Coordinates of N, CA and C in Angstrom, one line a residue:
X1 N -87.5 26.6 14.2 CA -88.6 25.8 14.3 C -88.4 24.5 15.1
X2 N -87.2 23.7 15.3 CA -86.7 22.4 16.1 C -85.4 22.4 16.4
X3 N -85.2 22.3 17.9 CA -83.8 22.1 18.3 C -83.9 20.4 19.1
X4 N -82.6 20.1 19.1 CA -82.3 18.9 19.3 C -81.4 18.8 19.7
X5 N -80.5 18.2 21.0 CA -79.3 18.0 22.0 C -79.1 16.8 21.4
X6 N -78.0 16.8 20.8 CA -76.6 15.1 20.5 C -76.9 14.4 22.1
X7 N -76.8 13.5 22.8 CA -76.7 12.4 23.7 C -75.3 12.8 24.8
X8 N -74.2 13.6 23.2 CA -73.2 13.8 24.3 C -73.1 14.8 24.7
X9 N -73.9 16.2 24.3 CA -74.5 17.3 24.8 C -73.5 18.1 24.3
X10 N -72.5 17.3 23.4 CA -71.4 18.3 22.7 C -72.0 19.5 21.3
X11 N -73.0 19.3 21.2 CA -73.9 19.3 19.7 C -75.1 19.6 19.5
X12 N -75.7 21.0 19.5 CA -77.1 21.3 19.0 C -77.7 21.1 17.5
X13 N -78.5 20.8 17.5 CA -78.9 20.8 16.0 C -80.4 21.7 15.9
X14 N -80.5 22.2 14.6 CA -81.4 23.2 14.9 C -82.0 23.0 13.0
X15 N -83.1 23.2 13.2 CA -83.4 23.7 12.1 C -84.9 24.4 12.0
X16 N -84.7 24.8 10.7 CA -85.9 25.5 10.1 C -85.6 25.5 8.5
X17 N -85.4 26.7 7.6 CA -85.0 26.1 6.0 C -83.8 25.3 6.1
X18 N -83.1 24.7 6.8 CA -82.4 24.1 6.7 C -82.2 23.3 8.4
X19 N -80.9 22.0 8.0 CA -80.4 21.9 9.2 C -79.2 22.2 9.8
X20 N -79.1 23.2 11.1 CA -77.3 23.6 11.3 C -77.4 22.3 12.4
X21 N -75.7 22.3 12.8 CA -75.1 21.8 13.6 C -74.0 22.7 14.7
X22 N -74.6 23.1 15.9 CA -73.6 23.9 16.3 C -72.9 23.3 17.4
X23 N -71.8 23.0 17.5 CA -70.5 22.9 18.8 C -70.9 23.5 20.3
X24 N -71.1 23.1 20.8 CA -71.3 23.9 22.0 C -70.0 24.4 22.5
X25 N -69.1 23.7 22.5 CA -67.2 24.3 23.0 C -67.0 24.9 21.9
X26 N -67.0 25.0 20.7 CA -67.2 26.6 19.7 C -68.1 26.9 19.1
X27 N -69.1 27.8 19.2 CA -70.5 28.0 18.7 C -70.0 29.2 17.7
X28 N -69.0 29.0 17.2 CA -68.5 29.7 15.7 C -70.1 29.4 14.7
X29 N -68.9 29.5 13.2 CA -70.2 29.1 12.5 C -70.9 27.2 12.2
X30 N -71.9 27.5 12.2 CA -72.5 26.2 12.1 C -71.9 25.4 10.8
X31 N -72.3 23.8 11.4 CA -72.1 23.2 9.7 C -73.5 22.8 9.2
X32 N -73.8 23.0 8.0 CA -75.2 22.9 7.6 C -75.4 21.3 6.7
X33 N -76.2 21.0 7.4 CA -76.2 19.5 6.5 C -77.3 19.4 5.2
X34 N -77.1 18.6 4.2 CA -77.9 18.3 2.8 C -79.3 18.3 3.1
X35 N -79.9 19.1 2.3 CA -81.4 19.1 2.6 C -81.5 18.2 1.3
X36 N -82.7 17.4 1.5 CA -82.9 16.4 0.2 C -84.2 17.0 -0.4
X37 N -84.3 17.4 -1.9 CA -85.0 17.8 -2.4 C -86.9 17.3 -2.1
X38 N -87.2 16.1 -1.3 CA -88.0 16.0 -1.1 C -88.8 16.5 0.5
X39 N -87.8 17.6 1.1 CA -88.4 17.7 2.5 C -88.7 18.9 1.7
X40 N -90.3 19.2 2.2 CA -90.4 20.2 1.7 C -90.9 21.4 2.8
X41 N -90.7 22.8 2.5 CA -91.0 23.3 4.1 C -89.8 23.7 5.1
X42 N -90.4 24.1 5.9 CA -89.3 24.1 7.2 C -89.6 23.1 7.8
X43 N -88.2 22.8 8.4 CA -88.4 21.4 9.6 C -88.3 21.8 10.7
X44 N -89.9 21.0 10.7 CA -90.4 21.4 11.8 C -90.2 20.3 13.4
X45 N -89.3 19.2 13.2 CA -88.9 18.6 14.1 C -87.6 17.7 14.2
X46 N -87.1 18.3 15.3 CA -85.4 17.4 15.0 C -85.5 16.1 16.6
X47 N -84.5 15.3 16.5 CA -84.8 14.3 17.0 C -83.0 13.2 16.6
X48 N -82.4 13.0 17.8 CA -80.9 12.2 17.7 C -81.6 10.6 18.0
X49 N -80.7 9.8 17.3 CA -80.8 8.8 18.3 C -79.8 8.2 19.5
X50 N -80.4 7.3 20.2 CA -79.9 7.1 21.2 C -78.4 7.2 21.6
X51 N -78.3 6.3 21.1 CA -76.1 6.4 20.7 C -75.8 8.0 19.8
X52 N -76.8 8.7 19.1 CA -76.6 10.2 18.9 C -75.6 9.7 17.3
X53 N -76.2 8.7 17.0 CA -75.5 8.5 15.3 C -76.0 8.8 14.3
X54 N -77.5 9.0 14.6 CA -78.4 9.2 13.6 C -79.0 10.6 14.0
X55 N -79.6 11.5 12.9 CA -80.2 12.7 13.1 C -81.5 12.4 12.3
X56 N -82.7 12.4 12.9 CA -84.0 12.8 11.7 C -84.3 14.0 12.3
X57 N -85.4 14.1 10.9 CA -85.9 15.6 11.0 C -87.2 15.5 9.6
X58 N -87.9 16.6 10.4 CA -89.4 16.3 9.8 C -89.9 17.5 9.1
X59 N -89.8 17.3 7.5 CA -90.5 18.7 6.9 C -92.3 19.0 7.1
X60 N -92.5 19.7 6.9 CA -93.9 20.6 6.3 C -94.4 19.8 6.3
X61 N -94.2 18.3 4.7 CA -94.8 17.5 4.4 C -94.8 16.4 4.8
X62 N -94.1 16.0 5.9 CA -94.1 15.1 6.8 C -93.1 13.8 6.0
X63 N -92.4 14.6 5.3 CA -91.1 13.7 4.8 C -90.3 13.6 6.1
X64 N -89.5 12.4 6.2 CA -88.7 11.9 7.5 C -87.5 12.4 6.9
X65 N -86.2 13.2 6.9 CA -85.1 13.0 6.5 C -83.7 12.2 7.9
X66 N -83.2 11.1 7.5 CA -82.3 10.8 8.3 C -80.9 10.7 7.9
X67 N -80.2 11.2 8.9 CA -78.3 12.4 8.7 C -77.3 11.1 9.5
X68 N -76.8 10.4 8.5 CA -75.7 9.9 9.7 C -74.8 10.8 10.0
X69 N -74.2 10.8 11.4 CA -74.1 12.1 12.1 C -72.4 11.3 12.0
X70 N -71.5 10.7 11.6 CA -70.6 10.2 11.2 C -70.2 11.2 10.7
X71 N -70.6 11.2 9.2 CA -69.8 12.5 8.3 C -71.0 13.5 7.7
X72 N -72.6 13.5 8.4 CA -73.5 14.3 7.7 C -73.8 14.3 6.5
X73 N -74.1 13.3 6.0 CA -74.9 12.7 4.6 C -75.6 12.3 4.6
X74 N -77.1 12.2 4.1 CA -78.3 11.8 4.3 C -77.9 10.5 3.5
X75 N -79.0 9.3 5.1 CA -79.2 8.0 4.7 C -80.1 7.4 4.1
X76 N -81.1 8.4 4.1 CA -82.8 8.0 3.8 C -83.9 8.6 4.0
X77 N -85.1 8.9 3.0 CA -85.7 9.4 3.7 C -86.8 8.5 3.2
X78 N -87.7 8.8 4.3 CA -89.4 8.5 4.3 C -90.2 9.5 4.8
X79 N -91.4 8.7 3.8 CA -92.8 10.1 3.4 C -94.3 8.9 4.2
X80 N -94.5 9.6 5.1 CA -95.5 9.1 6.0 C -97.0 9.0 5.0
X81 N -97.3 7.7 4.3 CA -98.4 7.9 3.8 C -99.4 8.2 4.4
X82 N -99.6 7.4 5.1 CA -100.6 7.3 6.5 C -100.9 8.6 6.9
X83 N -99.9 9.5 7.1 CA -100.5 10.8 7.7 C -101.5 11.8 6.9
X84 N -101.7 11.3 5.7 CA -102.5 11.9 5.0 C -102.4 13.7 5.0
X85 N -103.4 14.6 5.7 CA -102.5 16.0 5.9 C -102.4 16.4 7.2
X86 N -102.4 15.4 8.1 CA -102.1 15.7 9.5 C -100.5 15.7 9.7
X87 N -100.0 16.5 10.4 CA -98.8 17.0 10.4 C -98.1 15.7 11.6
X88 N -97.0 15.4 10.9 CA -96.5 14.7 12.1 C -95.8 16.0 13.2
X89 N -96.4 15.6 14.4 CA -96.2 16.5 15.3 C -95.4 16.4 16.5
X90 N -94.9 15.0 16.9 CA -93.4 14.5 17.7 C -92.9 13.7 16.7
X91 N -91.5 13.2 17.1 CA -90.5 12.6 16.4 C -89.3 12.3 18.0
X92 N -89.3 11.0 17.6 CA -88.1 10.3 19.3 C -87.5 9.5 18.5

């Protein structure tokens, strides 16, 4: 459902019921990061930040989940009240 390039292009991220992390110099198996009990859905948008430290990603219900990309532990999430049931549909 969402793929996403790391900054250093070492790193795809991908998800759908969940989020992998794949190596591009070994595309063995993926590492799967913590889904937080409130994304609900597949995620349907992934998104690095600039420096490529941070990972968000956007469920169903337009919960934000954010992954510091350090050691892959979710730092926080946010639930777009505002969106009411329009889907958030980009994420940068």
């Amino acid at each position: 459902m969402a793929v996403a390039f790391a900054p250093s292009g070492q790193t795809i991220a991908t998800g759908s019921d969940t989020v992998r992390l794949w190596q591009v110099n070994d595309p063995g198996l993926p590492r799967v990061l913590d889904r937080p009990q409130t994304l609900k859905g597949a995620i349907t948008r992934l998104a690095y930040s600039a420096d490529g430290q941070v990972l968000a990603g956007v469920g169903a219900n337009n919960v934000i989940a954010l992954w510091d990309m350090s050691d892959g532990h979710l730092n926080a999430e946010l639930s777009c009240q505002a969106c009411g049931s329009s889907p958030i549909v980009s994420l940068a």
